[in-house]
Coordinates of C-alpha atoms in Angstrom, one line a residue:
X1 CA 12.2 66.4 97.2
X2 CA 12.4 63.0 99.0
X3 CA 9.2 62.0 97.8
X4 CA 9.9 62.7 94.0
X5 CA 12.8 60.0 95.0
X6 CA 10.8 57.9 96.1
X7 CA 8.1 58.1 93.2
X8 CA 11.0 57.0 91.2
X9 CA 12.3 54.2 93.4
X10 CA 9.2 52.4 93.5
X11 CA 8.9 52.5 89.7
X12 CA 12.5 50.4 89.5
X13 CA 14.5 53.9 88.2
X14 CA 17.4 54.7 90.2
X15 CA 18.8 58.5 90.1
X16 CA 22.4 59.2 90.0
X17 CA 23.5 61.5 93.0
X18 CA 24.4 64.2 90.5
X19 CA 20.9 64.9 89.2
X20 CA 19.3 68.1 90.9
X21 CA 16.3 66.4 91.7
X22 CA 14.5 69.7 92.0
X23 CA 14.7 70.0 88.0
X24 CA 13.2 67.0 87.4
X25 CA 10.2 68.8 87.8
X26 CA 6.3 67.5 89.4
X27 CA 5.9 64.2 88.1
X28 CA 2.3 62.4 88.1
X29 CA 1.0 60.3 90.8
X30 CA -0.2 57.5 87.8
X31 CA 2.7 54.8 86.9
X32 CA 5.9 55.4 85.9
X33 CA 7.1 52.8 83.5
X34 CA 10.6 53.3 81.6
X35 CA 11.9 49.5 81.0
X36 CA 9.9 46.7 83.0
X37 CA 12.6 44.6 82.6
X38 CA 15.9 46.4 84.2
X39 CA 16.1 48.9 86.7
X40 CA 16.9 52.5 84.6
X41 CA 19.2 55.1 85.8
X42 CA 18.5 58.2 85.7
X43 CA 21.7 60.8 85.0
X44 CA 21.9 64.5 84.8
X45 CA 21.8 64.3 80.6
X46 CA 18.8 62.8 81.1
X47 CA 16.5 65.2 83.0
X48 CA 15.6 67.6 80.1
X49 CA 13.8 64.7 78.8
X50 CA 11.5 63.7 81.3
X51 CA 8.6 65.5 79.7
X52 CA 8.9 63.8 76.9
X53 CA 9.1 60.1 78.7
X54 CA 6.3 61.1 80.2
X55 CA 4.3 62.2 77.7
X56 CA 5.3 58.5 76.0
X57 CA 4.9 56.5 78.6
X58 CA 2.0 57.4 80.9
X59 CA 0.2 58.7 78.4
X60 CA -1.4 55.2 77.7
X61 CA -2.3 54.7 81.3
X62 CA -4.8 56.9 80.8
X63 CA -7.2 55.8 78.1
X64 CA -11.2 55.0 78.5
X65 CA -13.3 52.7 77.1
X66 CA -14.4 54.3 73.9
X67 CA -18.0 52.8 72.1
X68 CA -17.0 51.1 69.1
X69 CA -19.6 48.2 67.1
X70 CA -17.4 47.7 64.1
X71 CA -14.7 44.7 63.5
X72 CA -11.5 46.5 63.7
X73 CA -9.2 46.7 60.7
X74 CA -6.6 45.5 59.0
X75 CA -3.8 47.5 56.9
X76 CA -1.1 45.6 55.2
X77 CA 2.1 47.8 55.3
X78 CA 5.0 45.8 54.2
X79 CA 4.0 42.4 52.6
X80 CA 6.3 41.4 49.5
X81 CA 5.1 39.1 47.1
X82 CA 7.3 36.7 44.3
X83 CA 10.4 38.6 42.4
X84 CA 11.0 37.6 39.3
X85 CA 14.1 39.4 38.0
X86 CA 17.3 38.0 36.9
X87 CA 19.8 38.5 39.9
X88 CA 23.2 38.9 39.6
X89 CA 26.4 39.8 42.0
X90 CA 25.6 43.4 42.0
X91 CA 22.1 42.6 43.3
X92 CA 24.7 41.1 46.6
X93 CA 26.4 44.0 46.5
X94 CA 23.5 46.3 46.4
X95 CA 21.5 44.7 49.6
X96 CA 23.9 45.2 51.6
X97 CA 25.0 48.5 50.9
X98 CA 21.3 49.2 51.2
X99 CA 21.3 47.4 54.6
X100 CA 23.9 49.6 55.3
X101 CA 22.3 53.0 55.0
X102 CA 19.5 52.5 56.3
X103 CA 21.1 51.0 59.7
X104 CA 23.7 53.9 59.6
X105 CA 20.7 56.6 59.0
X106 CA 19.0 54.8 62.2
X107 CA 22.4 54.8 64.6
X108 CA 23.1 59.1 63.2
X109 CA 20.4 59.8 65.1
X110 CA 21.9 58.8 68.0
X111 CA 23.9 61.9 69.5
X112 CA 27.3 60.5 70.0
X113 CA 27.0 59.5 66.3
X114 CA 25.5 62.3 64.8
X115 CA 28.6 63.8 63.2
X116 CA 30.6 60.2 63.0
X117 CA 33.2 60.8 60.5
X118 CA 33.7 57.4 57.3
X119 CA 36.0 54.7 58.1
X120 CA 38.6 55.8 55.9
X121 CA 38.5 59.5 58.0
X122 CA 38.8 57.6 61.0
X123 CA 41.7 55.8 60.3
X124 CA 43.7 59.0 58.9
X125 CA 43.7 60.2 62.3
X126 CA 46.5 60.5 64.3
X127 CA 47.1 58.5 67.7
X128 CA 45.4 59.6 70.6
X129 CA 42.8 60.9 68.3
X130 CA 39.0 60.4 69.5
X131 CA 37.0 59.1 67.1
X132 CA 33.3 57.7 66.6
X133 CA 32.4 55.6 63.2
X134 CA 29.5 53.6 61.7
X135 CA 30.3 50.3 60.4
X136 CA 29.1 46.2 59.3
X137 CA 31.4 44.7 60.7
X138 CA 33.1 41.8 58.9
X139 CA 35.5 39.6 61.5
X140 CA 35.6 39.3 64.9
X141 CA 38.6 37.5 66.2
X142 CA 40.3 37.2 69.4
X143 CA 44.4 38.5 69.9
X144 CA 46.9 36.5 71.7
X145 CA 46.6 38.7 75.0
X146 CA 42.5 38.1 75.0
X147 CA 41.0 41.3 73.7
X148 CA 38.8 40.6 71.0
X149 CA 38.7 42.4 67.7
X150 CA 36.9 43.5 65.8
X151 CA 37.2 44.4 61.4
X152 CA 34.8 46.9 60.4
X153 CA 33.8 48.5 57.2
X154 CA 32.3 50.5 54.8
X155 CA 31.9 52.1 51.7
X156 CA 35.0 54.0 52.1
X157 CA 37.3 51.1 53.9
X158 CA 38.0 49.0 56.4
X159 CA 39.6 49.2 59.8
X160 CA 39.9 47.2 62.8
X161 CA 39.2 48.3 66.3
X162 CA 40.5 46.6 70.1
X163 CA 37.6 45.8 73.1
X164 CA 40.3 45.1 76.0
X165 CA 39.2 42.4 78.7
X166 CA 39.9 44.9 81.6
X167 CA 36.6 46.5 80.8
X168 CA 34.3 44.0 81.5
X169 CA 31.0 45.5 80.7
X170 CA 32.5 46.8 77.0
X171 CA 34.0 43.1 76.8
X172 CA 30.6 41.1 77.6
X173 CA 29.2 43.0 75.4
X174 CA 31.4 42.8 72.4
X175 CA 31.1 39.2 73.1
X176 CA 27.7 39.8 71.9
X177 CA 28.4 40.9 68.1
X178 CA 28.1 38.4 65.3
X179 CA 29.4 39.3 61.9
X180 CA 27.6 41.7 59.4
X181 CA 26.3 43.4 62.0
X182 CA 26.3 47.5 62.2
X183 CA 27.4 48.9 65.0
X184 CA 28.3 52.7 65.9
X185 CA 31.9 53.1 67.5
X186 CA 33.6 55.4 70.5
X187 CA 37.0 55.3 70.3
X188 CA 41.1 56.1 70.2
X189 CA 42.9 56.3 67.1
X190 CA 46.1 53.3 67.8
X191 CA 48.7 52.7 65.1
X192 CA 46.8 51.7 62.9
X193 CA 43.6 50.4 65.0
X194 CA 41.2 51.8 67.3
X195 CA 40.8 51.4 70.6
X196 CA 37.0 50.8 71.4
X197 CA 35.3 52.8 74.2
X198 CA 32.1 52.0 73.2
X199 CA 29.2 49.8 71.0
X200 CA 26.0 51.2 70.1
X201 CA 23.3 49.5 68.4
X202 CA 20.5 50.7 66.6
X203 CA 18.3 49.5 69.2
X204 CA 14.7 50.9 70.1
X205 CA 13.7 54.3 71.3
X206 CA 13.1 54.4 75.0
X207 CA 10.5 56.9 74.1
X208 CA 8.4 54.4 72.5
X209 CA 5.2 54.6 73.2
X210 CA 2.8 51.8 75.5
X211 CA 0.3 52.7 73.6
X212 CA -3.1 51.3 74.3
X213 CA -6.7 50.5 72.1
X214 CA -9.6 52.9 73.5
X215 CA -11.4 50.1 72.2
X216 CA -12.0 46.8 74.5
X217 CA -10.9 44.0 71.8
X218 CA -8.6 41.5 72.0
X219 CA -6.5 38.9 69.3
X220 CA -4.9 36.2 69.4
X221 CA -1.9 34.5 68.0
X222 CA -0.7 30.7 67.6
X223 CA 1.7 29.0 64.9
X224 CA 3.1 26.2 64.0
X225 CA -0.2 24.1 63.9
X226 CA 1.8 21.2 60.9
X227 CA -1.7 19.8 60.1
X228 CA -0.8 16.4 57.7
X229 CA 1.6 15.0 60.4
X230 CA 1.3 12.3 62.4
X231 CA 1.9 14.1 65.3
X232 CA -0.8 16.5 65.3
X233 CA -2.4 17.2 68.3
X234 CA -6.0 17.4 66.9
X235 CA -8.2 16.5 69.4
X236 CA -6.6 19.5 71.5
X237 CA -6.5 22.0 68.2
X238 CA -10.2 21.9 67.8
X239 CA -11.1 22.0 71.7
X240 CA -8.9 25.7 70.8
X241 CA -11.9 26.4 68.2
X242 CA -14.7 25.6 70.2
X243 CA -13.0 27.7 72.1
X244 CA -12.9 30.1 69.9
X245 CA -16.6 29.7 69.0
X246 CA -17.7 30.1 72.1
X247 CA -18.5 26.5 72.8
X248 CA -16.1 25.4 75.0
X249 CA -15.0 27.6 78.9
X250 CA -16.7 28.9 81.4
X251 CA -18.2 32.4 81.7
X252 CA -15.0 34.2 81.8
X253 CA -13.6 32.5 78.8
X254 CA -17.0 33.4 76.8
X255 CA -16.4 37.1 77.9
X256 CA -12.9 36.6 76.9
X257 CA -14.0 35.0 73.2
X258 CA -16.5 38.0 72.3
X259 CA -14.0 40.6 72.6
X260 CA -11.3 39.1 69.8
X261 CA -11.3 40.4 66.7
X262 CA -8.0 39.1 65.7
X263 CA -6.5 36.3 65.2
X264 CA -2.8 35.6 64.2
X265 CA -1.3 32.4 62.6
X266 CA 2.4 33.1 62.2
X267 CA 3.2 30.5 59.8
X268 CA 3.8 26.3 59.2
X269 CA -0.1 25.7 58.7
X270 CA 0.6 22.6 57.7
X271 CA 3.5 20.1 57.9
X272 CA 4.2 19.9 54.0
X273 CA 5.2 17.6 51.5
X274 CA 9.2 17.1 51.1
X275 CA 10.6 19.1 53.5
X276 CA 13.6 16.9 54.9
X277 CA 14.3 13.2 53.7
X278 CA 11.9 10.5 54.2
X279 CA 9.2 12.7 56.0
X280 CA 6.3 10.7 54.5
X281 CA 7.0 8.5 57.1
X282 CA 6.0 10.7 59.5
X283 CA 2.5 12.0 57.1
X284 CA -0.7 10.8 57.7
X285 CA -1.8 13.6 55.3
X286 CA 0.6 12.5 52.2
X287 CA -1.2 15.6 49.6
X288 CA -0.4 19.7 50.2
X289 CA -3.8 20.4 48.7
X290 CA -5.4 17.8 51.7
X291 CA -3.6 19.7 54.3
X292 CA -4.6 23.2 53.6
X293 CA -7.9 21.8 53.1
X294 CA -8.2 20.5 56.3
X295 CA -6.4 23.8 57.7
X296 CA -9.7 25.3 56.0
X297 CA -12.1 23.6 57.2
X298 CA -11.3 24.5 60.6
X299 CA -11.1 28.1 60.5
X300 CA -14.7 28.0 58.4
X301 CA -16.0 27.3 61.4
X302 CA -15.2 30.7 63.1
X303 CA -17.3 33.8 62.6
X304 CA -17.4 35.5 59.6
X305 CA -16.5 38.6 60.8
X306 CA -13.0 37.7 62.5
X307 CA -10.0 39.2 60.9
X308 CA -8.1 36.5 60.4
X309 CA -3.9 37.2 59.1
X310 CA -2.3 33.9 58.0
X311 CA 2.0 34.4 57.5
X312 CA 4.1 31.4 56.0
X313 CA 6.4 29.4 57.8
X314 CA 9.4 27.1 56.5
X315 CA 6.9 24.2 56.5
X316 CA 4.1 26.1 53.9
X317 CA 4.2 25.6 50.2
X318 CA 6.5 28.4 49.2
X319 CA 9.9 29.1 49.2
X320 CA 12.2 29.3 52.3
X321 CA 14.2 32.3 50.7
X322 CA 13.2 35.2 53.1
X323 CA 11.2 36.8 52.9
X324 CA 8.7 34.6 52.3
X325 CA 5.5 35.5 50.3
X326 CA 1.9 35.2 50.8
X327 CA 0.7 31.5 51.1
X328 CA -0.9 30.9 47.4
X329 CA -3.9 30.9 47.4
X330 CA -4.3 27.8 44.6
X331 CA -4.1 25.8 48.2
X332 CA -6.2 28.3 50.6
X333 CA -8.9 28.6 47.6
X334 CA -11.8 29.2 50.2
X335 CA -10.0 31.5 52.6
X336 CA -8.3 34.0 50.1
X337 CA -11.9 34.9 49.0
X338 CA -12.8 35.3 52.7
X339 CA -13.7 38.8 53.2
X340 CA -11.9 39.1 56.7
X341 CA -8.9 36.7 55.5
X342 CA -5.3 38.6 54.8
X343 CA -2.5 36.7 53.4
X344 CA 0.6 38.4 54.2
X345 CA 4.6 37.2 53.9
X346 CA 7.1 36.5 56.8
X347 CA 8.5 38.7 57.3
X348 CA 5.7 41.4 57.6
X349 CA 4.6 45.1 58.8
X350 CA 0.7 45.2 59.6
X351 CA -1.7 47.8 61.5
X352 CA -4.9 47.1 63.4
X353 CA -7.0 48.7 65.6
X354 CA -6.4 52.0 63.8
X355 CA -10.3 54.4 65.0
X356 CA -10.4 57.9 65.4
X357 CA -7.5 59.7 67.0
X358 CA -5.3 56.4 67.4
X359 CA -3.4 55.4 65.4
X360 CA -3.5 51.4 65.9
X361 CA -0.9 49.1 66.3
X362 CA 2.3 47.9 64.2
X363 CA 2.4 44.0 64.4
X364 CA 5.6 43.3 63.3
X365 CA 5.3 39.2 61.8
X366 CA 8.0 37.0 61.1
X367 CA 7.9 32.7 61.6
X368 CA 11.6 32.9 63.2
X369 CA 13.3 30.9 60.5
X370 CA 16.8 32.6 61.9
X371 CA 16.2 32.2 66.0
X372 CA 18.5 28.6 66.2
X373 CA 21.1 30.0 64.6
X374 CA 21.5 32.5 67.2
X375 CA 20.5 29.9 69.8
X376 CA 23.7 28.7 68.6
X377 CA 25.9 31.4 68.1
X378 CA 25.6 33.7 70.8
X379 CA 27.2 32.7 74.0
X380 CA 25.0 35.0 76.4
X381 CA 21.7 33.9 74.4
X382 CA 23.1 29.8 74.8
X383 CA 23.6 30.8 78.6
X384 CA 20.5 31.4 79.1
X385 CA 18.5 28.7 77.6
X386 CA 18.7 29.2 73.9
X387 CA 15.9 28.2 72.0
X388 CA 14.1 27.3 75.2
X389 CA 14.0 31.1 76.1
X390 CA 13.0 32.3 72.7
X391 CA 12.7 36.3 74.2
X392 CA 17.0 37.1 74.3
X393 CA 17.0 36.6 70.7
X394 CA 14.3 38.3 69.8
X395 CA 15.5 41.4 72.4
X396 CA 18.5 40.9 70.7
X397 CA 17.3 41.3 67.0
X398 CA 15.3 43.9 68.0
X399 CA 18.5 46.0 69.2
X400 CA 20.1 44.7 65.8
X401 CA 17.0 45.9 64.1
X402 CA 17.4 43.3 61.6
X403 CA 15.4 39.5 61.7
X404 CA 18.8 37.8 60.5
X405 CA 21.9 40.2 60.1
X406 CA 24.8 37.4 60.0
X407 CA 25.1 36.1 56.3
X408 CA 23.8 32.3 56.7
X409 CA 21.7 32.9 59.2
X410 CA 18.8 32.5 57.2
X411 CA 18.5 31.8 53.7
X412 CA 17.3 35.2 51.6
X413 CA 15.9 36.3 48.2
X414 CA 17.9 39.2 46.5
X415 CA 15.8 41.0 43.9
X416 CA 14.2 44.0 46.1
X417 CA 14.7 47.3 46.3
X418 CA 15.4 47.2 49.9
X419 CA 16.6 44.7 52.6
X420 CA 13.1 43.4 53.6
X421 CA 14.3 41.2 57.1
X422 CA 15.5 45.2 58.0
X423 CA 13.3 46.2 61.3
X424 CA 12.7 49.6 60.0
X425 CA 9.7 50.5 61.7
X426 CA 9.4 50.1 65.4
X427 CA 6.7 48.1 66.4
X428 CA 4.6 47.7 68.7
X429 CA 4.1 44.0 68.3
X430 CA 7.1 41.6 67.3
X431 CA 5.2 38.6 66.8
X432 CA 7.1 35.0 65.6
X433 CA 6.9 31.6 66.1
X434 CA 9.0 28.2 64.6
X435 CA 10.6 27.1 68.1
X436 CA 7.5 25.1 69.4
X437 CA 7.9 27.2 72.5
X438 CA 5.2 30.2 73.9
X439 CA 7.3 33.3 75.5
X440 CA 5.7 37.0 76.1
X441 CA 8.5 39.2 77.2
X442 CA 8.3 42.9 77.0
X443 CA 11.1 45.1 75.8
X444 CA 11.1 49.2 75.6
X445 CA 7.0 48.9 75.6
X446 CA 7.4 46.1 72.9
X447 CA 5.3 43.4 73.3
X448 CA 6.9 40.2 71.8
X449 CA 5.1 37.4 71.6
X450 CA 6.6 33.6 70.2
X451 CA 4.2 31.6 69.5
X452 CA 3.2 27.6 70.5
X453 CA 3.0 24.8 68.5
X454 CA 0.0 22.0 67.9
X455 CA 2.1 19.4 67.4
X456 CA 4.2 17.3 69.4
X457 CA 7.8 16.5 70.6
X458 CA 9.6 15.8 66.8
X459 CA 12.9 14.2 66.4
X460 CA 14.8 16.6 65.6
X461 CA 13.5 18.3 68.7
X462 CA 14.4 15.2 70.6
X463 CA 18.0 15.1 69.6
X464 CA 18.6 19.0 70.6
X465 CA 17.1 18.4 73.7
X466 CA 14.9 20.9 73.4
X467 CA 11.3 20.2 74.9
X468 CA 8.1 21.8 73.4
X469 CA 4.9 23.2 74.6
X470 CA 2.4 22.3 72.5
X471 CA -1.3 23.5 72.7
X472 CA -1.2 27.2 73.6
X473 CA -2.9 30.1 72.5
X474 CA -1.6 34.1 73.4
X475 CA -4.2 35.9 73.7
X476 CA -3.5 40.0 74.6
X477 CA -6.2 42.4 75.5
X478 CA -5.5 45.6 73.4
X479 CA -7.2 47.6 75.5
X480 CA -5.4 46.7 78.7
X481 CA -2.1 45.6 76.7
X482 CA -2.1 42.2 79.1
X483 CA -0.9 38.8 77.7
X484 CA -2.5 35.3 78.8
X485 CA -0.7 32.1 77.7
X486 CA -3.6 29.5 76.9
X487 CA -3.0 25.9 77.4
X488 CA -5.2 23.5 75.4
X489 CA -4.2 20.9 77.0
X490 CA -6.7 21.2 79.3
X491 CA -10.2 21.0 78.2
X492 CA -11.2 25.0 79.2
X493 CA -8.0 26.5 77.7
X494 CA -7.3 27.6 81.8
X495 CA -4.4 30.6 82.0
X496 CA -1.0 28.4 82.4

């Protein structure tokens, strides 16, 4: 019994005193992986799910490399085109109603919310009765006593809910709420209000499997190249291209390059034209077609067998409103007909690496236009460095299961059947850019990557005190799920 407890502690899992360790059953001698970011408390209520944890987490630790000789594959699961429909106020209402329904269905999968009532029925309860409901946050305020007042709505009505400052953990969680989040609420009915006992975000299941490819192959991730800007770090980007061609670096680097089957470019390929006032003063290429032509020239130097996946950013030649459709073929005429080039929207979901019985990896790609809003708006994110630590923003959005839940956090385009920014599919990788810094984090077995840039510090960043981390590429071995940041400020792309 002591050995079982010791095995859990070694893996960062704390067992609650009320758990009967004998009920857990045998524990494998291999690694136990739940959530690398924090200790997990295993309580009596969770022991029955232990075999599911083992199946989901440890299965991926036992993969073997299988012989494989083709170039992998790319499947476009969700990518958005331009809409040309006439928009009315009904489309705005439909967007929010549809979003609510999607996130409500995710929340109802939680046992504590499986029988959640409507807000109308919650409001009809007598004082001291227990209630659970799912609502969208309409307003957040502070009472005269320093408590947090949350106003929720659903299609049936509106209700106010109080989070007392005496419950520190719950109060801290309530401080992270923002308008338009869809949240599950458990509480006790009062006179015209609900006293909150628990707030539940849609989040990601703990049983998300850490998948590993049976093939020893790799993917590279870059973003925010900004070709056309005077500050484009041309020599460094050319060094990256030479490295990817196998012409730079030591033997170890050349072996790494041989494994690369996928190159992801997560937006802001070029600096664009007319993106901000007097931008022309910052450009050394003032024709949008010429900017993209330079990008095409670089990528045409790469192996024709390399899968290249390109999503847009706010500097690219298309609308800023999200979802941003694919980069137009007219500005990338050569790449658009290249055999293994895939143009996708921001956001988009694609699948890579499916082979045999292995299902492949689901990749959520999003440029990251909403990130500055949450870096400013959420106290805990500000306290942890704001835009300098984008992984905290990515975790926040993954918990919300939406890429820009608050109205005003991004510009969005109406006219789609479902809200394109809802994270309906739990991805294996969540890949972003926009902030010009490199970050890698694992959250519940989702590998979250924020890609670097290839441009020096901008005036806007200098005003905000944000120091970029340029000339980084993120290398991920899909067989081991090991991630590395390669720094091309150095001649050989050494790991930073």
